[in-house]
PDB file of C-alpha atoms in Angstrom:
ATOM      1  CA  MET A  20     133.520  96.460 105.191  1.00  0.00           C
ATOM      2  CA  TYR A  21     129.328  96.095 105.548  1.00  0.00           C
ATOM      3  CA  ASP A  22     128.767  92.853 104.981  1.00  0.00           C
ATOM      4  CA  ALA A  23     131.871  91.948 107.435  1.00  0.00           C
ATOM      5  CA  MET A  24     129.973  95.061 110.279  1.00  0.00           C
ATOM      6  CA  THR A  25     126.319  93.620 109.533  1.00  0.00           C
ATOM      7  CA  SER A  26     127.620  89.800 109.980  1.00  0.00           C
ATOM      8  CA  PHE A  27     130.129  90.457 113.181  1.00  0.00           C
ATOM      9  CA  LEU A  28     127.809  92.494 115.023  1.00  0.00           C
ATOM     10  CA  PRO A  29     125.018  90.314 115.813  1.00  0.00           C
ATOM     11  CA  GLN A  30     126.860  88.075 116.380  1.00  0.00           C
ATOM     12  CA  HIS A  31     128.095  89.639 119.655  1.00  0.00           C
ATOM     13  CA  GLY A  32     125.217  90.744 120.973  1.00  0.00           C
ATOM     14  CA  TYR A  33     124.285  93.761 118.602  1.00  0.00           C
ATOM     15  CA  ALA A  34     121.197  94.757 117.526  1.00  0.00           C
ATOM     16  CA  ARG A  35     120.931  97.012 114.536  1.00  0.00           C
ATOM     17  CA  TYR A  36     118.361  99.695 115.733  1.00  0.00           C
ATOM     18  CA  GLU A  37     118.559 101.830 112.586  1.00  0.00           C
ATOM     19  CA  ILE A  38     120.256 101.735 108.872  1.00  0.00           C
ATOM     20  CA  SER A  39     123.832 102.683 110.298  1.00  0.00           C
ATOM     21  CA  ASN A  40     123.547 101.896 113.483  1.00  0.00           C
ATOM     22  CA  PHE A  41     123.637  99.019 116.345  1.00  0.00           C
ATOM     23  CA  ALA A  42     123.235  98.767 119.871  1.00  0.00           C
ATOM     24  CA  LYS A  43     123.471  96.123 122.740  1.00  0.00           C
ATOM     25  CA  PRO A  44     119.509  96.170 123.919  1.00  0.00           C
ATOM     26  CA  GLY A  45     119.185  98.675 125.916  1.00  0.00           C
ATOM     27  CA  PHE A  46     121.601 101.199 124.853  1.00  0.00           C
ATOM     28  CA  GLU A  47     120.240 102.788 121.597  1.00  0.00           C
ATOM     29  CA  SER A  48     120.736 106.332 120.984  1.00  0.00           C
ATOM     30  CA  ARG A  49     117.185 108.094 121.977  1.00  0.00           C
ATOM     31  CA  HIS A  50     118.411 111.585 120.571  1.00  0.00           C
ATOM     32  CA  ASN A  51     118.745 109.815 116.909  1.00  0.00           C
ATOM     33  CA  LEU A  52     115.752 107.766 116.856  1.00  0.00           C
ATOM     34  CA  SER A  53     114.066 110.790 117.645  1.00  0.00           C
ATOM     35  CA  TYR A  54     115.096 112.276 114.525  1.00  0.00           C
ATOM     36  CA  TRP A  55     113.834 109.542 112.675  1.00  0.00           C
ATOM     37  CA  GLN A  56     110.225 108.870 114.260  1.00  0.00           C
ATOM     38  CA  ASP A  57     109.099 112.321 113.928  1.00  0.00           C
ATOM     39  CA  VAL A  58     109.465 113.974 117.604  1.00  0.00           C
ATOM     40  CA  PRO A  59     109.870 117.385 117.728  1.00  0.00           C
ATOM     41  CA  TYR A  60     112.663 118.869 118.802  1.00  0.00           C
ATOM     42  CA  LEU A  61     114.152 122.301 119.895  1.00  0.00           C
ATOM     43  CA  GLY A  62     118.074 123.664 119.037  1.00  0.00           C
ATOM     44  CA  LEU A  63     119.615 126.017 121.397  1.00  0.00           C
ATOM     45  CA  GLY A  64     122.579 128.043 120.801  1.00  0.00           C
ATOM     46  CA  ALA A  65     124.181 128.875 117.352  1.00  0.00           C
ATOM     47  CA  ALA A  66     123.522 127.198 114.273  1.00  0.00           C
ATOM     48  CA  ALA A  67     121.195 124.248 116.012  1.00  0.00           C
ATOM     49  CA  HIS A  68     118.844 123.233 114.357  1.00  0.00           C
ATOM     50  CA  SER A  69     114.872 122.548 115.746  1.00  0.00           C
ATOM     51  CA  TYR A  70     111.748 120.980 114.500  1.00  0.00           C
ATOM     52  CA  LEU A  71     108.739 122.309 115.802  1.00  0.00           C
ATOM     53  CA  GLU A  72     105.039 122.064 114.457  1.00  0.00           C
ATOM     54  CA  GLY A  73     106.500 120.292 111.664  1.00  0.00           C
ATOM     55  CA  GLN A  74     108.860 122.993 110.537  1.00  0.00           C
ATOM     56  CA  ARG A  75     112.143 122.523 110.496  1.00  0.00           C
ATOM     57  CA  TYR A  76     114.850 125.332 111.363  1.00  0.00           C
ATOM     58  CA  GLU A  77     118.376 126.495 111.826  1.00  0.00           C
ATOM     59  CA  ASN A  78     119.990 128.848 113.827  1.00  0.00           C
ATOM     60  CA  VAL A  79     122.326 131.246 112.002  1.00  0.00           C
ATOM     61  CA  ARG A  80     125.885 130.068 112.241  1.00  0.00           C
ATOM     62  CA  ASP A  81     127.936 133.192 113.310  1.00  0.00           C
ATOM     63  CA  ILE A  82     128.016 133.007 117.190  1.00  0.00           C
ATOM     64  CA  PRO A  83     128.485 137.068 117.484  1.00  0.00           C
ATOM     65  CA  ALA A  84     125.715 137.261 115.041  1.00  0.00           C
ATOM     66  CA  TYR A  85     123.396 134.451 117.231  1.00  0.00           C
ATOM     67  CA  ILE A  86     124.204 136.472 120.142  1.00  0.00           C
ATOM     68  CA  GLU A  87     123.301 140.347 118.900  1.00  0.00           C
ATOM     69  CA  GLY A  88     120.020 138.866 117.831  1.00  0.00           C
ATOM     70  CA  ILE A  89     119.603 137.618 121.304  1.00  0.00           C
ATOM     71  CA  ARG A  90     120.485 140.764 122.843  1.00  0.00           C
ATOM     72  CA  LEU A  91     118.506 142.469 120.890  1.00  0.00           C
ATOM     73  CA  GLY A  92     115.039 140.354 120.221  1.00  0.00           C
ATOM     74  CA  ARG A  93     115.401 139.071 117.014  1.00  0.00           C
ATOM     75  CA  SER A  94     115.064 135.856 115.123  1.00  0.00           C
ATOM     76  CA  ILE A  95     117.815 134.211 114.837  1.00  0.00           C
ATOM     77  CA  ARG A  96     116.046 131.483 112.630  1.00  0.00           C
ATOM     78  CA  ARG A  97     117.349 131.255 109.301  1.00  0.00           C
ATOM     79  CA  GLU A  98     114.944 131.103 106.466  1.00  0.00           C
ATOM     80  CA  GLU A  99     114.059 127.802 105.351  1.00  0.00           C
ATOM     81  CA  GLU A 100     111.618 126.311 103.241  1.00  0.00           C
ATOM     82  CA  PRO A 101     108.195 126.621 104.715  1.00  0.00           C
ATOM     83  CA  ALA A 102     106.842 122.673 105.308  1.00  0.00           C
ATOM     84  CA  THR A 103     104.134 121.290 102.597  1.00  0.00           C
ATOM     85  CA  ARG A 104     102.039 118.495 103.405  1.00  0.00           C
ATOM     86  CA  ARG A 105     104.340 116.571 100.238  1.00  0.00           C
ATOM     87  CA  ILE A 106     107.464 117.440 101.872  1.00  0.00           C
ATOM     88  CA  ALA A 107     105.774 116.184 105.234  1.00  0.00           C
ATOM     89  CA  MET A 108     105.016 112.838 104.231  1.00  0.00           C
ATOM     90  CA  GLU A 109     108.390 112.310 102.477  1.00  0.00           C
ATOM     91  CA  GLU A 110     110.392 113.474 105.526  1.00  0.00           C
ATOM     92  CA  PHE A 111     107.841 111.082 107.430  1.00  0.00           C
ATOM     93  CA  ALA A 112     108.273 108.329 105.117  1.00  0.00           C
ATOM     94  CA  PHE A 113     111.930 108.072 104.469  1.00  0.00           C
ATOM     95  CA  LEU A 114     113.242 108.474 107.936  1.00  0.00           C
ATOM     96  CA  ALA A 115     111.431 106.515 109.303  1.00  0.00           C
ATOM     97  CA  LEU A 116     112.947 103.977 107.217  1.00  0.00           C
ATOM     98  CA  ARG A 117     116.652 104.485 108.622  1.00  0.00           C
ATOM     99  CA  THR A 118     114.622 102.693 111.699  1.00  0.00           C
ATOM    100  CA  ALA A 119     114.559  98.997 112.161  1.00  0.00           C
ATOM    101  CA  GLU A 120     110.952  99.706 112.473  1.00  0.00           C
ATOM    102  CA  GLY A 121     110.291 101.311 109.710  1.00  0.00           C
ATOM    103  CA  ILE A 122     107.034 103.094 108.797  1.00  0.00           C
ATOM    104  CA  ASP A 123     104.561 102.370 111.515  1.00  0.00           C
ATOM    105  CA  LYS A 124     100.898 103.031 109.116  1.00  0.00           C
ATOM    106  CA  GLN A 125      98.545 103.766 112.228  1.00  0.00           C
ATOM    107  CA  ARG A 126     100.961 106.647 112.537  1.00  0.00           C
ATOM    108  CA  PHE A 127     101.173 108.083 108.966  1.00  0.00           C
ATOM    109  CA  ALA A 128      97.569 107.369 108.841  1.00  0.00           C
ATOM    110  CA  GLU A 129      96.587 109.428 112.055  1.00  0.00           C
ATOM    111  CA  LYS A 130      98.802 112.076 110.988  1.00  0.00           C
ATOM    112  CA  PHE A 131      98.412 112.188 106.976  1.00  0.00           C
ATOM    113  CA  GLY A 132      94.359 111.444 107.104  1.00  0.00           C
ATOM    114  CA  VAL A 133      95.340 109.178 104.148  1.00  0.00           C
ATOM    115  CA  THR A 134      96.580 105.464 104.790  1.00  0.00           C
ATOM    116  CA  LEU A 135     100.242 105.217 103.269  1.00  0.00           C
ATOM    117  CA  GLU A 136      99.010 102.657 100.402  1.00  0.00           C
ATOM    118  CA  GLU A 137      96.560 105.278  98.808  1.00  0.00           C
ATOM    119  CA  ILE A 138     100.268 107.593  98.865  1.00  0.00           C
ATOM    120  CA  TYR A 139     102.699 104.340  97.907  1.00  0.00           C
ATOM    121  CA  HIS A 140     101.543 102.133  96.853  1.00  0.00           C
ATOM    122  CA  GLU A 141     103.547 101.766  93.544  1.00  0.00           C
ATOM    123  CA  ALA A 142     106.719 102.620  95.600  1.00  0.00           C
ATOM    124  CA  ILE A 143     106.109 100.175  98.316  1.00  0.00           C
ATOM    125  CA  ALA A 144     105.199  96.974  95.514  1.00  0.00           C
ATOM    126  CA  LYS A 145     108.641  98.293  93.569  1.00  0.00           C
ATOM    127  CA  LEU A 146     110.368  97.908  96.639  1.00  0.00           C
ATOM    128  CA  LYS A 147     108.910  94.757  97.741  1.00  0.00           C
ATOM    129  CA  GLY A 148     109.267  92.990  94.189  1.00  0.00           C
ATOM    130  CA  GLN A 149     113.500  93.932  94.551  1.00  0.00           C
ATOM    131  CA  GLY A 150     113.881  92.597  97.910  1.00  0.00           C
ATOM    132  CA  LEU A 151     114.599  95.898 100.105  1.00  0.00           C
ATOM    133  CA  LEU A 152     111.137  96.073 101.797  1.00  0.00           C
ATOM    134  CA  GLU A 153     109.297  94.045 103.867  1.00  0.00           C
ATOM    135  CA  ASP A 154     105.176  94.754 104.987  1.00  0.00           C
ATOM    136  CA  THR A 155     104.460  93.551 108.607  1.00  0.00           C
ATOM    137  CA  GLY A 156     100.540  94.368 107.978  1.00  0.00           C
ATOM    138  CA  ASP A 157     101.407  97.120 110.392  1.00  0.00           C
ATOM    139  CA  SER A 158     104.565  98.478 109.038  1.00  0.00           C
ATOM    140  CA  VAL A 159     107.062  98.575 105.977  1.00  0.00           C
ATOM    141  CA  HIS A 160     110.290  98.322 106.557  1.00  0.00           C
ATOM    142  CA  LEU A 161     114.127  97.600 105.390  1.00  0.00           C
ATOM    143  CA  THR A 162     114.949  93.934 105.034  1.00  0.00           C
ATOM    144  CA  GLU A 163     118.715  93.469 105.250  1.00  0.00           C
ATOM    145  CA  LEU A 164     118.871  94.083 101.299  1.00  0.00           C
ATOM    146  CA  GLY A 165     116.895  97.547 101.506  1.00  0.00           C
ATOM    147  CA  MET A 166     119.126  98.409 104.316  1.00  0.00           C
ATOM    148  CA  LYS A 167     122.461  97.769 102.597  1.00  0.00           C
ATOM    149  CA  TYR A 168     120.981 100.047  99.765  1.00  0.00           C
ATOM    150  CA  GLY A 169     118.758 102.337 101.227  1.00  0.00           C
ATOM    151  CA  ASN A 170     119.366 105.410  99.257  1.00  0.00           C
ATOM    152  CA  ALA A 171     117.307 103.532  96.405  1.00  0.00           C
ATOM    153  CA  ALA A 172     114.543 102.816  98.446  1.00  0.00           C
ATOM    154  CA  PHE A 173     114.512 106.441 100.184  1.00  0.00           C
ATOM    155  CA  GLU A 174     114.088 107.535  96.938  1.00  0.00           C
ATOM    156  CA  ALA A 175     110.641 105.792  95.987  1.00  0.00           C
ATOM    157  CA  PHE A 176     109.331 107.439  98.598  1.00  0.00           C
ATOM    158  CA  LEU A 177     109.686 110.938  97.323  1.00  0.00           C
ATOM    159  CA  LEU A 178     106.638 112.400  95.738  1.00  0.00           C
TER     160      LEU A 178
END
């Protein structure tokens, strides 16, 4: 079914813009792409998720507890593991790999102060050798085969 879908959709004007989504040009989900491109977002309401200042949060799920917390001026965020530099690099890399554009090397260097190759040289070489990753010079992105076996590629970007 996967192979049939990835063959059928482009023949009918749909382009893959992320690992599991196709759209006609101009109709890509900006909402989803924000998640994969390291864009901050604020979630409002019970169980909503936020990503602010490099930290991910989830609000309490229980609606009465959420309302009571707001009413009393208490935090409604559930405790989450603090973001570390390593976790931030991993998330930046494997989330960007979900998109057709992949990891922008300049954005990575600007965000972390090191080049993508300094951190991920071995992973990039291994995945290129397996035909799962392509390096354009400005970015690295999954090949069609890489999109099919994305989890293997994502795992290589865990430090």
